[in-house]
PDB file of C-alpha atoms in Angstrom:
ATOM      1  CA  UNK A  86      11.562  -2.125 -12.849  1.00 82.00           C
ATOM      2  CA  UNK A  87       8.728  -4.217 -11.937  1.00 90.00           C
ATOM      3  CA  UNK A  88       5.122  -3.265 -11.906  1.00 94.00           C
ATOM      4  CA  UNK A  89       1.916  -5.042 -11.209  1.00 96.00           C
ATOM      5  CA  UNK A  90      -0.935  -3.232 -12.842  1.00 95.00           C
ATOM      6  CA  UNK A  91      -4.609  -2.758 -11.201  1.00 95.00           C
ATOM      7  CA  UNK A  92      -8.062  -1.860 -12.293  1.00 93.00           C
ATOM      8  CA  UNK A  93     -11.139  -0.386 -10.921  1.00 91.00           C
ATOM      9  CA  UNK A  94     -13.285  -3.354 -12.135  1.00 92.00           C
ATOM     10  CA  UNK A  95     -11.457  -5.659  -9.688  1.00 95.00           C
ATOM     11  CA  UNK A  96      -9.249  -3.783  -7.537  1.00 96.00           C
ATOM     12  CA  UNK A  97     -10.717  -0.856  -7.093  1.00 95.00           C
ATOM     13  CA  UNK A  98      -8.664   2.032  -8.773  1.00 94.00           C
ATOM     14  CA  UNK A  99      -6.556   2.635 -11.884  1.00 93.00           C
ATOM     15  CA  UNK A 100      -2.648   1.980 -11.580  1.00 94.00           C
ATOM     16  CA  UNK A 101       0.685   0.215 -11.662  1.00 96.00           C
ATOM     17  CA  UNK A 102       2.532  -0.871  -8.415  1.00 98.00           C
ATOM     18  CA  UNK A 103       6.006   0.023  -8.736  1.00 97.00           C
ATOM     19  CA  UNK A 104       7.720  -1.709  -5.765  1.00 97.00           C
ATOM     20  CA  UNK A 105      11.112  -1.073  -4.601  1.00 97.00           C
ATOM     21  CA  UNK A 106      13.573  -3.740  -4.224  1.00 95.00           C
ATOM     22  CA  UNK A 107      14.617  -2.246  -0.803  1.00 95.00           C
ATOM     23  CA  UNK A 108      12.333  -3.506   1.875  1.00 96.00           C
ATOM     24  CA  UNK A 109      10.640  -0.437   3.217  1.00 97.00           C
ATOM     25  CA  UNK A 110       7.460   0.786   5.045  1.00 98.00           C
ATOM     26  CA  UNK A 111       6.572   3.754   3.115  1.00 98.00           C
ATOM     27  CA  UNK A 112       5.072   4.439  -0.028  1.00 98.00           C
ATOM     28  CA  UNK A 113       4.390   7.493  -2.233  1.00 98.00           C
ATOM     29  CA  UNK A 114       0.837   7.292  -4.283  1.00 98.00           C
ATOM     30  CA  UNK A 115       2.105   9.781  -7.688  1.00 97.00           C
ATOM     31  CA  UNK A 116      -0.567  10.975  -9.863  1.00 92.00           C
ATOM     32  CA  UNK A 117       1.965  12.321 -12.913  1.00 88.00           C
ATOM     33  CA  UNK A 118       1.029  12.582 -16.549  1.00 78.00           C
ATOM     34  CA  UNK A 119      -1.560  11.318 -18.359  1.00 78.00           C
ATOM     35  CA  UNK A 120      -1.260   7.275 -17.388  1.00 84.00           C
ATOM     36  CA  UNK A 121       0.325   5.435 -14.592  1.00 87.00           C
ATOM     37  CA  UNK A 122       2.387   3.100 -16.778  1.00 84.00           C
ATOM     38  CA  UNK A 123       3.844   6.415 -18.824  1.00 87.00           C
ATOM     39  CA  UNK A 124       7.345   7.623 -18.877  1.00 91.00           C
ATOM     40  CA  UNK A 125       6.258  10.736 -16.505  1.00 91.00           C
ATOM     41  CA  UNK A 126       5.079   8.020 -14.262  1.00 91.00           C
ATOM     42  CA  UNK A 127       7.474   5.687 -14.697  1.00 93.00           C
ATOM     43  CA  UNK A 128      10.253   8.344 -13.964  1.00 95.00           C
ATOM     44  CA  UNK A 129       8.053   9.456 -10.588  1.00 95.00           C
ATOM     45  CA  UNK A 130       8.394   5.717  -9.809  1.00 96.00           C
ATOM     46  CA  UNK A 131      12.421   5.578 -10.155  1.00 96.00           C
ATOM     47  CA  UNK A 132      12.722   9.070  -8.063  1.00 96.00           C
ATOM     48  CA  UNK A 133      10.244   7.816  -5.267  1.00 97.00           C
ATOM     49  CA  UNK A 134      12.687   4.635  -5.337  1.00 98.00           C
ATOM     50  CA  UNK A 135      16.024   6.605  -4.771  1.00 97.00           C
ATOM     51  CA  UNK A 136      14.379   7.720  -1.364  1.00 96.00           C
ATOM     52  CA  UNK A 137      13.725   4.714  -0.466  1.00 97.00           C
ATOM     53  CA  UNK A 138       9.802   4.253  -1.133  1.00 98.00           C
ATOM     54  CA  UNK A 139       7.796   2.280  -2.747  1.00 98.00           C
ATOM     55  CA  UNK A 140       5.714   3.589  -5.675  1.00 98.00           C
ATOM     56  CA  UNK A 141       2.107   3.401  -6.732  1.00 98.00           C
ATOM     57  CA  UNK A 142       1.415   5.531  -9.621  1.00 96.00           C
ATOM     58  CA  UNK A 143      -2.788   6.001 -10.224  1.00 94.00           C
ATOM     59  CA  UNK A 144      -4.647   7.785 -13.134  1.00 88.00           C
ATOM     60  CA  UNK A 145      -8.065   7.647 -13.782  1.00 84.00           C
ATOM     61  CA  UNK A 146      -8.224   5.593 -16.583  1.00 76.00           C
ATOM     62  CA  UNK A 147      -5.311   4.323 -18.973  1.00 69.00           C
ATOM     63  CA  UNK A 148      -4.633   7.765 -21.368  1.00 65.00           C
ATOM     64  CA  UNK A 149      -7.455  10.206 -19.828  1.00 59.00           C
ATOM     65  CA  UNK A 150      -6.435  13.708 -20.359  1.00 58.00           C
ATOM     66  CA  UNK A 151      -9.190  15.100 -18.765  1.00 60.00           C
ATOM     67  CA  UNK A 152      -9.143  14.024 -15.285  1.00 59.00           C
ATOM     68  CA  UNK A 153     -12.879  14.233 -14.838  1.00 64.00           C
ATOM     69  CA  UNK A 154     -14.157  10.929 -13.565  1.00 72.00           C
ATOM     70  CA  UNK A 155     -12.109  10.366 -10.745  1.00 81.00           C
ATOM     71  CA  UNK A 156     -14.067   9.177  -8.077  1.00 87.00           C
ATOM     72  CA  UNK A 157     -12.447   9.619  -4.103  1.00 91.00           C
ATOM     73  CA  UNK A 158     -13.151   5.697  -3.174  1.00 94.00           C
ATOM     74  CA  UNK A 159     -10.769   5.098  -5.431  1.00 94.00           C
ATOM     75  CA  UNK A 160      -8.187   6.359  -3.431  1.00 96.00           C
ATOM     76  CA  UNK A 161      -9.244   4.208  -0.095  1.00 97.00           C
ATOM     77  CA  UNK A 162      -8.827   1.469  -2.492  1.00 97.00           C
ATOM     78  CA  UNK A 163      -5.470   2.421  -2.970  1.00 98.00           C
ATOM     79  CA  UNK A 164      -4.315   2.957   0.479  1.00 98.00           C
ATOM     80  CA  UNK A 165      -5.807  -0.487   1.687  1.00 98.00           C
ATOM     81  CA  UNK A 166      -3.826  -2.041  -0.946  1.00 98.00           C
ATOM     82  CA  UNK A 167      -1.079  -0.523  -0.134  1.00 98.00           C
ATOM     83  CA  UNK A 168      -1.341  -1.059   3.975  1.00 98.00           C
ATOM     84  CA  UNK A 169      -2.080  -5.015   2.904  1.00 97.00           C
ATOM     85  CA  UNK A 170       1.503  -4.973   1.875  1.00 97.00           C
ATOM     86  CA  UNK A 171       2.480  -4.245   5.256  1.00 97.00           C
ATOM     87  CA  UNK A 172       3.067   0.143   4.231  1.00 98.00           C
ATOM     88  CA  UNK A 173       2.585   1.977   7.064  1.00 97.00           C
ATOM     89  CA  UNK A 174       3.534   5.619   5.987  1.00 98.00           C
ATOM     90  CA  UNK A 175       1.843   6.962   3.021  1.00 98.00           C
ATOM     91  CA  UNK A 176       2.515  10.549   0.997  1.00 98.00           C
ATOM     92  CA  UNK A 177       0.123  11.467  -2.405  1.00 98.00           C
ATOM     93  CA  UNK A 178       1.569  13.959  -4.814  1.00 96.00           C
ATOM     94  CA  UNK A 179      -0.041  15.194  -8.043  1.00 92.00           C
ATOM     95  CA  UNK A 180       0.385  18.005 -10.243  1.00 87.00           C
ATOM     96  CA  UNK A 181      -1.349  19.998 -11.876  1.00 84.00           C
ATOM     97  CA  UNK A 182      -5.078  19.008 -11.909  1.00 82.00           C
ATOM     98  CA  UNK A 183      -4.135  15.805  -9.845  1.00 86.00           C
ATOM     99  CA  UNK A 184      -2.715  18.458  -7.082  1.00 89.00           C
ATOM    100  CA  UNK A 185      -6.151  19.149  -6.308  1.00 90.00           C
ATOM    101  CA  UNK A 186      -7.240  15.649  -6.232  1.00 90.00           C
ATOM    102  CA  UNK A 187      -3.973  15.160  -4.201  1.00 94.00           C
ATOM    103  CA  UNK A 188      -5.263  17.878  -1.530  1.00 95.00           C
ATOM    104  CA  UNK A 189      -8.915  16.251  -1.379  1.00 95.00           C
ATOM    105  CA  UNK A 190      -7.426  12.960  -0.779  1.00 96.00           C
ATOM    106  CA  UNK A 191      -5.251  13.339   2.023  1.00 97.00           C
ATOM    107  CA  UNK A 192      -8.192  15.774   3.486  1.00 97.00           C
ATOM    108  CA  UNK A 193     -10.423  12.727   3.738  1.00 97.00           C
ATOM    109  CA  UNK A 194      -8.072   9.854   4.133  1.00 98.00           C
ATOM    110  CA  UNK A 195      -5.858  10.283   7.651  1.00 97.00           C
ATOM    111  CA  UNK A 196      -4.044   7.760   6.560  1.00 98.00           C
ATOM    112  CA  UNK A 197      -1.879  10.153   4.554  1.00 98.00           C
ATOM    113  CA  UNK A 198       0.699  11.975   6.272  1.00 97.00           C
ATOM    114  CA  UNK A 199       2.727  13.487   3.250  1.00 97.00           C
ATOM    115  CA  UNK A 200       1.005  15.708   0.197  1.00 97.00           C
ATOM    116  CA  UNK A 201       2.693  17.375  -2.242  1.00 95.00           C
ATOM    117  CA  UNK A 202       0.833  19.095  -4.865  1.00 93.00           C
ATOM    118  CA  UNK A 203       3.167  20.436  -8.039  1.00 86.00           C
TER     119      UNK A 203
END
């Protein structure tokens, strides 16, 4: 599975870009475990690609348990970078902690029309 990995210093958030070797339009942002290059995350990634989506796993910070320093920008960075690769349907799903931040996030960005919060 291919991933490109980002960081806030230069892109703006935390994460690894799992895309799907099926052209497609949509794309799931997954906040699962405690990394977004994990095997939680990396498993999120293969699900969200057997529907037919392309995956963008974020976490604050490589390995942060705590989920404490997670600013909201970070999230518009996420959809623009995902809308400059042409997505044009967007879903966020988190568990656990990163439910909540999943719920704040699509409250503030429109641009997500799918939450699920585990």
């Amino acid at each position: 599975m291919q991933k490109q990995s980002m960081i806030p210093e230069i892109d703006g958030f935390y994460g690894a870009y799992y895309p799907n070797r099926k052209a497609s339009d949509k794309a799931m942002i997954l906040m699962l475990g405690d990394s977004s290059d994990d095997r939680m995350a990396k498993s999120g990634a293969k699900w969200i690609h057997g529907i037919g989506c392309h995956a963008l796993c974020m976490s604050p910070y490589k390995k942060d348990y705590g989920h404490h320093d997670y600013p909201l920008e970070r999230f518009g960075a996420a959809i623009n970078f995902l809308k400059s690769r042409g997505i044009r349907k967007i879903g966020i799903a988190g568990a656990s902690t990163t439910g909540m931040l999943a719920l704040i996030a699509a409250s503030y960005y429109p641009d997500i029309t799918l939450t699920i919060k585990l």
